[in-house]
PDB file of C-alpha atoms and ligand atoms in Angstrom:
ATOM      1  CA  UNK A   1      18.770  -3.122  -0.099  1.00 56.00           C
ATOM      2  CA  UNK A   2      15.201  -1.467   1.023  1.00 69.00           C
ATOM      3  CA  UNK A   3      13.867  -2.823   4.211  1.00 84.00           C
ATOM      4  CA  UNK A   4      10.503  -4.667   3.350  1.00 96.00           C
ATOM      5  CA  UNK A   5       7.025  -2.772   3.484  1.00 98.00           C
ATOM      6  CA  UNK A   6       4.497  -4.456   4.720  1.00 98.00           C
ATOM      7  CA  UNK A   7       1.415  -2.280   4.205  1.00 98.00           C
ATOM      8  CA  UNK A   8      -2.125  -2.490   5.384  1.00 98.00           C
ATOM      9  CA  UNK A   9      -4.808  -0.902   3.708  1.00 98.00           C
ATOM     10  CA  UNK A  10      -7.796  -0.979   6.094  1.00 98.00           C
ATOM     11  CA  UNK A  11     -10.316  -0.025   2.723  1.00 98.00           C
ATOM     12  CA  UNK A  12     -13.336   1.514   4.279  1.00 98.00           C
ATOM     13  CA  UNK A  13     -14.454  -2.273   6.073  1.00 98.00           C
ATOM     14  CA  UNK A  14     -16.137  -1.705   9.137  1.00 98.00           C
ATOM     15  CA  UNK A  15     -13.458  -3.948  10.989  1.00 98.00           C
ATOM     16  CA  UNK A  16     -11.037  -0.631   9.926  1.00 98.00           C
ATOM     17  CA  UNK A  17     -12.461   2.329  10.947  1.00 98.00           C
ATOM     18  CA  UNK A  18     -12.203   4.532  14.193  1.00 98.00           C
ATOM     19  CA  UNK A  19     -11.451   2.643  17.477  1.00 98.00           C
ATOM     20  CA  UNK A  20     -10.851  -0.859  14.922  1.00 98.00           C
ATOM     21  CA  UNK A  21      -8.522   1.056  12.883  1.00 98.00           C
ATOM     22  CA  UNK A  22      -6.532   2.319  16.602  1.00 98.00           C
ATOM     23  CA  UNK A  23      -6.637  -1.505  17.364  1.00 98.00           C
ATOM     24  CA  UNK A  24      -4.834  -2.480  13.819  1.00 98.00           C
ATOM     25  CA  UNK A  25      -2.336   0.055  14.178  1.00 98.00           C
ATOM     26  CA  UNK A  26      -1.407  -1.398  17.375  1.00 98.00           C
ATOM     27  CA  UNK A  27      -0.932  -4.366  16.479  1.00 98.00           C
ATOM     28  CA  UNK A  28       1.114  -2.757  13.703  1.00 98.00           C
ATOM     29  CA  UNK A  29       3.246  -1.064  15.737  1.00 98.00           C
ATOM     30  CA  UNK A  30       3.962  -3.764  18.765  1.00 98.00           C
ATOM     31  CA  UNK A  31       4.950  -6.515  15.444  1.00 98.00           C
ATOM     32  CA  UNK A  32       6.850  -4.159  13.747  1.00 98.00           C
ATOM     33  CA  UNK A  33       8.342  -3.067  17.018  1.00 97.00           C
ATOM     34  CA  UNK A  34       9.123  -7.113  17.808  1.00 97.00           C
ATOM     35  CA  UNK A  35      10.087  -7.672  14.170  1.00 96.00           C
ATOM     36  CA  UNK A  36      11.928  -4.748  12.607  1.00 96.00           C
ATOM     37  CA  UNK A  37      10.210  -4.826   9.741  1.00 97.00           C
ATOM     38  CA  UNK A  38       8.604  -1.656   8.163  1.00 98.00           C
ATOM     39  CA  UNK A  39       4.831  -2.113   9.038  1.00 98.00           C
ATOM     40  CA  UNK A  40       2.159   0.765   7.347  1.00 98.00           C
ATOM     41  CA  UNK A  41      -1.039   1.632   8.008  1.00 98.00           C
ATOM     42  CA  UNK A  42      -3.626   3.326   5.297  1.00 99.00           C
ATOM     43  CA  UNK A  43      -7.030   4.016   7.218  1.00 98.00           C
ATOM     44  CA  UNK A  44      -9.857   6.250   6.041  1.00 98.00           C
ATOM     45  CA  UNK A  45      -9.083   9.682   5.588  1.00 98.00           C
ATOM     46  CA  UNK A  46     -11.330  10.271   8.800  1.00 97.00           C
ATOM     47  CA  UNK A  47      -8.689   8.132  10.806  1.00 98.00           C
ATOM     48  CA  UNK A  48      -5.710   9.929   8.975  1.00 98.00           C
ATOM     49  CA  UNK A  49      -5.003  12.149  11.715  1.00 98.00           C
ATOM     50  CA  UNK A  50      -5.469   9.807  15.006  1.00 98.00           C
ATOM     51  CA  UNK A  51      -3.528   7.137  13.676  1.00 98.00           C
ATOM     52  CA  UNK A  52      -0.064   9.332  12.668  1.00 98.00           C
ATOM     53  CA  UNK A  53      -0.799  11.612  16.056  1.00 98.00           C
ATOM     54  CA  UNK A  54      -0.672   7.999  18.219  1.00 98.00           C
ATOM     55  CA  UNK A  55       1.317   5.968  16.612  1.00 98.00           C
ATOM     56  CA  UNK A  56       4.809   6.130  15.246  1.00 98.00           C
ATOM     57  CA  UNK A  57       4.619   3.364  11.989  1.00 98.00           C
ATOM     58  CA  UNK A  58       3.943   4.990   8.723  1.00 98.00           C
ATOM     59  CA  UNK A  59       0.407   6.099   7.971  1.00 98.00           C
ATOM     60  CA  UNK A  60      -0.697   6.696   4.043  1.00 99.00           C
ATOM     61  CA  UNK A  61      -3.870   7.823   2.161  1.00 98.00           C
ATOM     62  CA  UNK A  62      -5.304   5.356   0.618  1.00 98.00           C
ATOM     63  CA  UNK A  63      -6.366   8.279  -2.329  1.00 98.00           C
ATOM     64  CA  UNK A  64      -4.976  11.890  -3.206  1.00 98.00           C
ATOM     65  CA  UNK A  65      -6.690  14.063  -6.125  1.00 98.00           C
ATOM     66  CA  UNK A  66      -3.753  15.315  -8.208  1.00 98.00           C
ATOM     67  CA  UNK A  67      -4.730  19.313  -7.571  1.00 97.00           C
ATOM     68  CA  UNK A  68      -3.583  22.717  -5.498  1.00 97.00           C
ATOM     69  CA  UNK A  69      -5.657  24.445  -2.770  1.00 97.00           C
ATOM     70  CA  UNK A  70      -8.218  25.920  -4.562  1.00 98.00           C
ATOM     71  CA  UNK A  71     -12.170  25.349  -5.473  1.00 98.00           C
ATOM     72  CA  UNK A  72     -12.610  21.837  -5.695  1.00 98.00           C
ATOM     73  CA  UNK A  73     -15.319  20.297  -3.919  1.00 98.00           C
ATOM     74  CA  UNK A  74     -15.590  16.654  -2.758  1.00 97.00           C
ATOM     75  CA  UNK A  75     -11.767  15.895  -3.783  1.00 98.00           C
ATOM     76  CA  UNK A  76      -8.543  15.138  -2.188  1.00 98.00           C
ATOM     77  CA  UNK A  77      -6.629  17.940  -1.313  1.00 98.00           C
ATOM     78  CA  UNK A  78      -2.818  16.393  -1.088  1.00 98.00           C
ATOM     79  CA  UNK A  79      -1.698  19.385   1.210  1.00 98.00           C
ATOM     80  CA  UNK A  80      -4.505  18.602   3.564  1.00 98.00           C
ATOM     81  CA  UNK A  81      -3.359  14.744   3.864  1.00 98.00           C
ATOM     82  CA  UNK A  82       0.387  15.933   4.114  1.00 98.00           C
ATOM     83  CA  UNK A  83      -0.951  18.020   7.068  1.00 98.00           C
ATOM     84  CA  UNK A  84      -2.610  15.138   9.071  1.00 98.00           C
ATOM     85  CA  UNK A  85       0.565  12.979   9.429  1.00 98.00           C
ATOM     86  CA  UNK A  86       0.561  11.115   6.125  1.00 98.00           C
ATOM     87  CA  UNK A  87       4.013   9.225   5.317  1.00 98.00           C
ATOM     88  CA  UNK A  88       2.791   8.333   1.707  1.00 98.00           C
ATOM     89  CA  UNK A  89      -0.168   7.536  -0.108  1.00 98.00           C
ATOM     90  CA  UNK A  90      -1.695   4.641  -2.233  1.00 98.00           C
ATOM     91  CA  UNK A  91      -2.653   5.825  -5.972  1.00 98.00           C
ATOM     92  CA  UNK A  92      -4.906   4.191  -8.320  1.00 98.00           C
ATOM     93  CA  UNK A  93      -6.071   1.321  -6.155  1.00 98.00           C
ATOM     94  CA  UNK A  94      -7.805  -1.095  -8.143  1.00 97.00           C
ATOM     95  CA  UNK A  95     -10.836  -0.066  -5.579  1.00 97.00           C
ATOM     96  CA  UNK A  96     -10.170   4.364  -6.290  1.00 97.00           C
ATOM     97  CA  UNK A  97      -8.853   3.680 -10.450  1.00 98.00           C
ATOM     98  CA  UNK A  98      -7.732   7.261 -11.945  1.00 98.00           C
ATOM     99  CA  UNK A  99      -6.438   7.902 -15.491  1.00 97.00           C
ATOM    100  CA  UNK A 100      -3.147   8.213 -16.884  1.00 96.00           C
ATOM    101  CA  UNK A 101      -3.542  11.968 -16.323  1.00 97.00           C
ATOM    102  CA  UNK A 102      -4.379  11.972 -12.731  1.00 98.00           C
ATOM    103  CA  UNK A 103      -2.242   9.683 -12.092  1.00 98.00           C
ATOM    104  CA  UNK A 104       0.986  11.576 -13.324  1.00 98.00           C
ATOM    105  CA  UNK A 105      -0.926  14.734 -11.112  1.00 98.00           C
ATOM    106  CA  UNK A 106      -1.353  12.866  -7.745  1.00 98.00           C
ATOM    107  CA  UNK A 107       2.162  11.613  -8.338  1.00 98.00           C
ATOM    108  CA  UNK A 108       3.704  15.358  -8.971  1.00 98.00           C
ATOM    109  CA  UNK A 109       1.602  16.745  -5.996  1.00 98.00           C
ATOM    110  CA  UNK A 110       2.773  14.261  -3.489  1.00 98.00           C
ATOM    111  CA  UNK A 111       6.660  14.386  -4.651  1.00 98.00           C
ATOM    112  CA  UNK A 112       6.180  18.404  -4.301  1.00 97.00           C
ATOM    113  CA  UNK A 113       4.758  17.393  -0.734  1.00 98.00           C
ATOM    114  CA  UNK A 114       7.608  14.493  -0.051  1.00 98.00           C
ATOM    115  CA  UNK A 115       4.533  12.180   0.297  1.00 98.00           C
ATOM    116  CA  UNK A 116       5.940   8.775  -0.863  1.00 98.00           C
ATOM    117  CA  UNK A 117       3.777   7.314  -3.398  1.00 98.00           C
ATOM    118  CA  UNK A 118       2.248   3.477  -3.916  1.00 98.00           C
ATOM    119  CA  UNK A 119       0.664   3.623  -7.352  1.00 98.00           C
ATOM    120  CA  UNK A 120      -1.400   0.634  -7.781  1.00 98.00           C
ATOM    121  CA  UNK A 121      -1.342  -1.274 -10.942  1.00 98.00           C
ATOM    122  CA  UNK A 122      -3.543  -4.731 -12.650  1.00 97.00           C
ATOM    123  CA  UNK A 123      -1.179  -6.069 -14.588  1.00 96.00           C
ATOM    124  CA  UNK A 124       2.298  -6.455 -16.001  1.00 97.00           C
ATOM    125  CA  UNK A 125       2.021  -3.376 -19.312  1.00 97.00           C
ATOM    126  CA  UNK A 126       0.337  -0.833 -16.134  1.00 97.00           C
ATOM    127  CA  UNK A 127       2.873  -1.335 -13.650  1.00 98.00           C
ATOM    128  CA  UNK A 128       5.600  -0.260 -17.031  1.00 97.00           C
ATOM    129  CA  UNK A 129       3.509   2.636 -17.619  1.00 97.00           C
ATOM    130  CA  UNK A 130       3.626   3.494 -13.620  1.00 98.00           C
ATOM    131  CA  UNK A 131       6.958   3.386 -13.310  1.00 98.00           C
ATOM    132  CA  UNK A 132       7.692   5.673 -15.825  1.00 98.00           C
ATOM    133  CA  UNK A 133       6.291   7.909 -13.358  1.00 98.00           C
ATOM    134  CA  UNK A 134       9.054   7.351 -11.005  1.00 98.00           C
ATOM    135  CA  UNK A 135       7.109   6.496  -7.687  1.00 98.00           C
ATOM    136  CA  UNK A 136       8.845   5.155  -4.553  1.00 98.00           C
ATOM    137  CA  UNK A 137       7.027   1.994  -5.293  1.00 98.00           C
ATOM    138  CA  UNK A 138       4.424  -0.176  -7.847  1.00 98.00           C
ATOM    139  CA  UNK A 139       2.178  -2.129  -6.197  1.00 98.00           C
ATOM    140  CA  UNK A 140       1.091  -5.042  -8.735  1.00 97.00           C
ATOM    141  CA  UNK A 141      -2.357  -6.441  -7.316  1.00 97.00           C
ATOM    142  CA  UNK A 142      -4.579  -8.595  -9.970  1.00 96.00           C
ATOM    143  CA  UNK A 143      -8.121  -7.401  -9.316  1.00 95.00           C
ATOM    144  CA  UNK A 144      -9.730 -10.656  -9.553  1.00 95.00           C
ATOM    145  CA  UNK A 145      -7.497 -12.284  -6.606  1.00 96.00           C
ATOM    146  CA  UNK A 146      -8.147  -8.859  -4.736  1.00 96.00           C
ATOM    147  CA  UNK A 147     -10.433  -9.952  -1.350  1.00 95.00           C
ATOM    148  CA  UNK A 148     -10.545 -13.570  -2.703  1.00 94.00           C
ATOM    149  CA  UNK A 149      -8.400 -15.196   0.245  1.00 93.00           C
ATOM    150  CA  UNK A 150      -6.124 -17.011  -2.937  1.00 95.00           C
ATOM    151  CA  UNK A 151      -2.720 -15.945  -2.756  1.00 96.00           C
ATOM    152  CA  UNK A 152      -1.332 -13.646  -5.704  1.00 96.00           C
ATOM    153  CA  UNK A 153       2.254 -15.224  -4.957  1.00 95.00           C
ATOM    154  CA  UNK A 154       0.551 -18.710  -5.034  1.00 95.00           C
ATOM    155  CA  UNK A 155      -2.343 -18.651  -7.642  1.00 95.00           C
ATOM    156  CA  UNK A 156       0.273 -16.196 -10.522  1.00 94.00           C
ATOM    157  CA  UNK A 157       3.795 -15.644  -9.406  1.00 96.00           C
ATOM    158  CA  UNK A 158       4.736 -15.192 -13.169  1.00 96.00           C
ATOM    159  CA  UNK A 159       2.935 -11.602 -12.681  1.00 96.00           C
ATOM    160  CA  UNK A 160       5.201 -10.864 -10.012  1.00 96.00           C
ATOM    161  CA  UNK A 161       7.816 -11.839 -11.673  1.00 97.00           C
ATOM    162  CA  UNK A 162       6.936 -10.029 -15.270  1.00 97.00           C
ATOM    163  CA  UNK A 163       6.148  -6.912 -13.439  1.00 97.00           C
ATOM    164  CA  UNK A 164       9.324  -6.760 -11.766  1.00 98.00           C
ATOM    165  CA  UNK A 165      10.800  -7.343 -14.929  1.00 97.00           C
ATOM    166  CA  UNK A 166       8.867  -4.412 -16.692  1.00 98.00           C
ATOM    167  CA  UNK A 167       9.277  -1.930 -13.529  1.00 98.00           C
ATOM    168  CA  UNK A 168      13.319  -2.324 -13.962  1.00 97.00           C
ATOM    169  CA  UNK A 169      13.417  -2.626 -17.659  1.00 97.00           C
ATOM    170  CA  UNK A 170      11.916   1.168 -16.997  1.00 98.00           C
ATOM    171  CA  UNK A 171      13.641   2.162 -14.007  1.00 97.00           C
ATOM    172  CA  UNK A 172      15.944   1.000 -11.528  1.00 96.00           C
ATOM    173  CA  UNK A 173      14.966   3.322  -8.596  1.00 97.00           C
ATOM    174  CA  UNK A 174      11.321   2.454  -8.111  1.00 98.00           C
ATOM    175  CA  UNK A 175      10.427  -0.033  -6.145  1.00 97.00           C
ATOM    176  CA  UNK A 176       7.849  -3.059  -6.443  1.00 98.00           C
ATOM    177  CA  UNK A 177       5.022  -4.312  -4.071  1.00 98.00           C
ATOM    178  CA  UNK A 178       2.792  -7.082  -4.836  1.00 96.00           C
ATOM    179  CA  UNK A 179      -0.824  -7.843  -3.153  1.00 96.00           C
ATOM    180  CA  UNK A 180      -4.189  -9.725  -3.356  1.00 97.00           C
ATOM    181  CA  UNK A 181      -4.514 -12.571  -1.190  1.00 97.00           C
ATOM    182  CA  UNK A 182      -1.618 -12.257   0.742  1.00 96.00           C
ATOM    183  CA  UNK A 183      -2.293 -13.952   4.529  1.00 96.00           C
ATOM    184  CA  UNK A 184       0.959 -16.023   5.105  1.00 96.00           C
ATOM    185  CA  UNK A 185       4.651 -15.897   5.818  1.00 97.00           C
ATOM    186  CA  UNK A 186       5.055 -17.568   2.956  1.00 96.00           C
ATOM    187  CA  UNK A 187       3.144 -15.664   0.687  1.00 97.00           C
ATOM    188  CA  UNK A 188       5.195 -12.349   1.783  1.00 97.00           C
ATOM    189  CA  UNK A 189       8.822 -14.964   1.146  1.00 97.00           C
ATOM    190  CA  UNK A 190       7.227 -15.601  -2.205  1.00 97.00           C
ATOM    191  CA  UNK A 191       6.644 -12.100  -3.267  1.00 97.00           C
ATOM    192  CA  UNK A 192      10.530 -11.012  -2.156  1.00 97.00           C
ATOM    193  CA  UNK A 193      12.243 -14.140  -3.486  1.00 97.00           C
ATOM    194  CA  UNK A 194      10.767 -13.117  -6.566  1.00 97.00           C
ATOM    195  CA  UNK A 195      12.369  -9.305  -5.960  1.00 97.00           C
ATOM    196  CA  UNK A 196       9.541  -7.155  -4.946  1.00 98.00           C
ATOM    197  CA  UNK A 197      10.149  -5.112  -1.621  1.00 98.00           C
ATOM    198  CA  UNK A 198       6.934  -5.973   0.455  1.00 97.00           C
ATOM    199  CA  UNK A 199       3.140  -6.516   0.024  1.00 98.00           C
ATOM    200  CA  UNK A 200       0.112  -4.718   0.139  1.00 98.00           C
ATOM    201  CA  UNK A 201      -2.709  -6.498   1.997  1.00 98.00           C
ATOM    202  CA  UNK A 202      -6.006  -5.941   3.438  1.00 98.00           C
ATOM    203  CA  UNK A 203      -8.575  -8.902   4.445  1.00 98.00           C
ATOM    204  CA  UNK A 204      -6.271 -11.348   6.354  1.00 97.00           C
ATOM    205  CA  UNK A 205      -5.194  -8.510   8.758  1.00 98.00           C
ATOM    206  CA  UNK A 206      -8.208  -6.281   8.677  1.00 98.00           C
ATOM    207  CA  UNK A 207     -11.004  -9.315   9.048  1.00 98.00           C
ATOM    208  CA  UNK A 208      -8.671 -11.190  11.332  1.00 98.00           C
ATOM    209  CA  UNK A 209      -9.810 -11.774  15.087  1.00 97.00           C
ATOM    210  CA  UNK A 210      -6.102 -11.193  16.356  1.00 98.00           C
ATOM    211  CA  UNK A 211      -4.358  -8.827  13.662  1.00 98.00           C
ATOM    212  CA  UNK A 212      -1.156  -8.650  15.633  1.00 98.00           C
ATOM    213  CA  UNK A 213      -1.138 -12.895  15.168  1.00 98.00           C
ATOM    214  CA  UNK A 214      -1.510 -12.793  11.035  1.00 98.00           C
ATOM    215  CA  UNK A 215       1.180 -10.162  10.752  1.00 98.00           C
ATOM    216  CA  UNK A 216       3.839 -12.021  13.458  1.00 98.00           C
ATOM    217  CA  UNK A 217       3.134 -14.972  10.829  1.00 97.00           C
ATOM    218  CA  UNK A 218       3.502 -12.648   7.859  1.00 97.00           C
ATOM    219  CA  UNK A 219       6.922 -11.409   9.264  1.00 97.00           C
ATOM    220  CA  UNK A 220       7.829 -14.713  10.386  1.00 95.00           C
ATOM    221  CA  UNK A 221      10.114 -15.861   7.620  1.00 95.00           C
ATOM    222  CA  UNK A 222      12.364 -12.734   6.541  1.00 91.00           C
TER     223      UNK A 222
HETATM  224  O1  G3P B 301      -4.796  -2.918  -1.206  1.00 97.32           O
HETATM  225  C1  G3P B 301      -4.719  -4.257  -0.828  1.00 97.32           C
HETATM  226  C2  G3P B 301      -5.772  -5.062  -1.430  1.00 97.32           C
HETATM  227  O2  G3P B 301      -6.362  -4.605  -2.570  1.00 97.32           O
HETATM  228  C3  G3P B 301      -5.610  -6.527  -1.359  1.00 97.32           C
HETATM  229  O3  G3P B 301      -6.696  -6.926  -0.623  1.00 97.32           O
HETATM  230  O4  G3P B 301      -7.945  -8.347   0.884  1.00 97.32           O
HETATM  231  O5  G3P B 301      -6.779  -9.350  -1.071  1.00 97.32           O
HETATM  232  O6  G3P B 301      -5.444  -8.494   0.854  1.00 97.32           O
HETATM  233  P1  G3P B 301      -6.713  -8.373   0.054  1.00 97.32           P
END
């Protein structure tokens, strides 16, 4: 059984950048410290480096460009995120969407690098097609419940549930996370009774006045 991953991707919101983002990952640490559980951290690239040089919870990109050192302007380099501290990284995001193609490329550069890999997916035929792939984990999020405050594991467990469904009917050594919404202890009960290993969230921790007090709730029932 994997220990459950609770990630939290800090997007590029104001309320998760630079001394905000060293305040989340603090709270990160001290509740996963209290808890046990596996708590992650994907900041901006910019806070890629201070985050895995201060704190000792996993850090991931939120992005990587599926390429080798080279010429290539403006992108991703995967080697360069390896090299400031990242654990994993997040792939296709519903925010960052990539094709088929790049997708099978970011996911071969960051296995070369032992980056573990999140690939994001929308819906139940996507998160098949990603896990034929083989990342450590797909990451179900509906985009329309994405930011919306309404629970994925509330408002359509049956996507859970059929992507969990299509991920093992594919392969049985990938992993599942589900997000959008997520801002309880019993959304994050929800999303593993219905056999995913964690959630990817963002708004409930990132917006929150006391992060450390949403996530001891979001640990509070496993
Ligand atoms: O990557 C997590 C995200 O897309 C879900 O966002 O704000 O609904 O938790 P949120």
């Amino acid at each position: 059984m994997v220990s459950p991953l609770i990630l939290i991707n800090l997007k590029t919101y104001q309320e998760g950048i630079g001394g905000s983002a060293h305040r989340i990952a603090t709270a990160a640490e001290n509740v996963a410290k209290e808890s046990g559980v596996t708590i992650g951290v994907a900041p901006s690239f910019m806070d890629l480096r201070p985050l895995s040089t201060h704190f000792s919870i996993p850090v991931y990109a939120q992005h990587i460009d599926g390429i080798t050192p080279g010429a290539h302007t403006g992108y991703i380099l995967p080697e360069a995120v390896k090299l400031a501290g990242a654990h994993g990284t997040l792939i296709n995001h519903s925010e960052r969407r990539l094709t088929l193609a790049d997708i099978e490329a970011a996911v071969a550069a960051a296995k070369r690098l032992q980056l573990e890999t999140v690939v994001c997916t929308n819906n139940v035929a996507t998160s098949a097609a990603a896990a034929a792939l083989a990342p450590d984990y797909v990451a179900i999020e509906p985009p329309e419940l994405i930011g919306s405050g309404v629970s994925v594991s509330k408002a359509d467990p049956e996507i859970i549930r059929r992507s969990v469904e299509a991920v093992r009917g594919v392969r049985d050594d990938v992993q599942v996370l589900t997000g959008a919404g997520i801002q309880s202890g019993d959304c994050v009960k929800i999303a593993l009774d219905l056999g995913t290993q964690g959630v990817l969230l963002a708004s409930s921790v990132v917006k929150a006045d006391d992060p450390a007090a949403v996530l001891r709730e979001l640990v509070s029932l496993l």
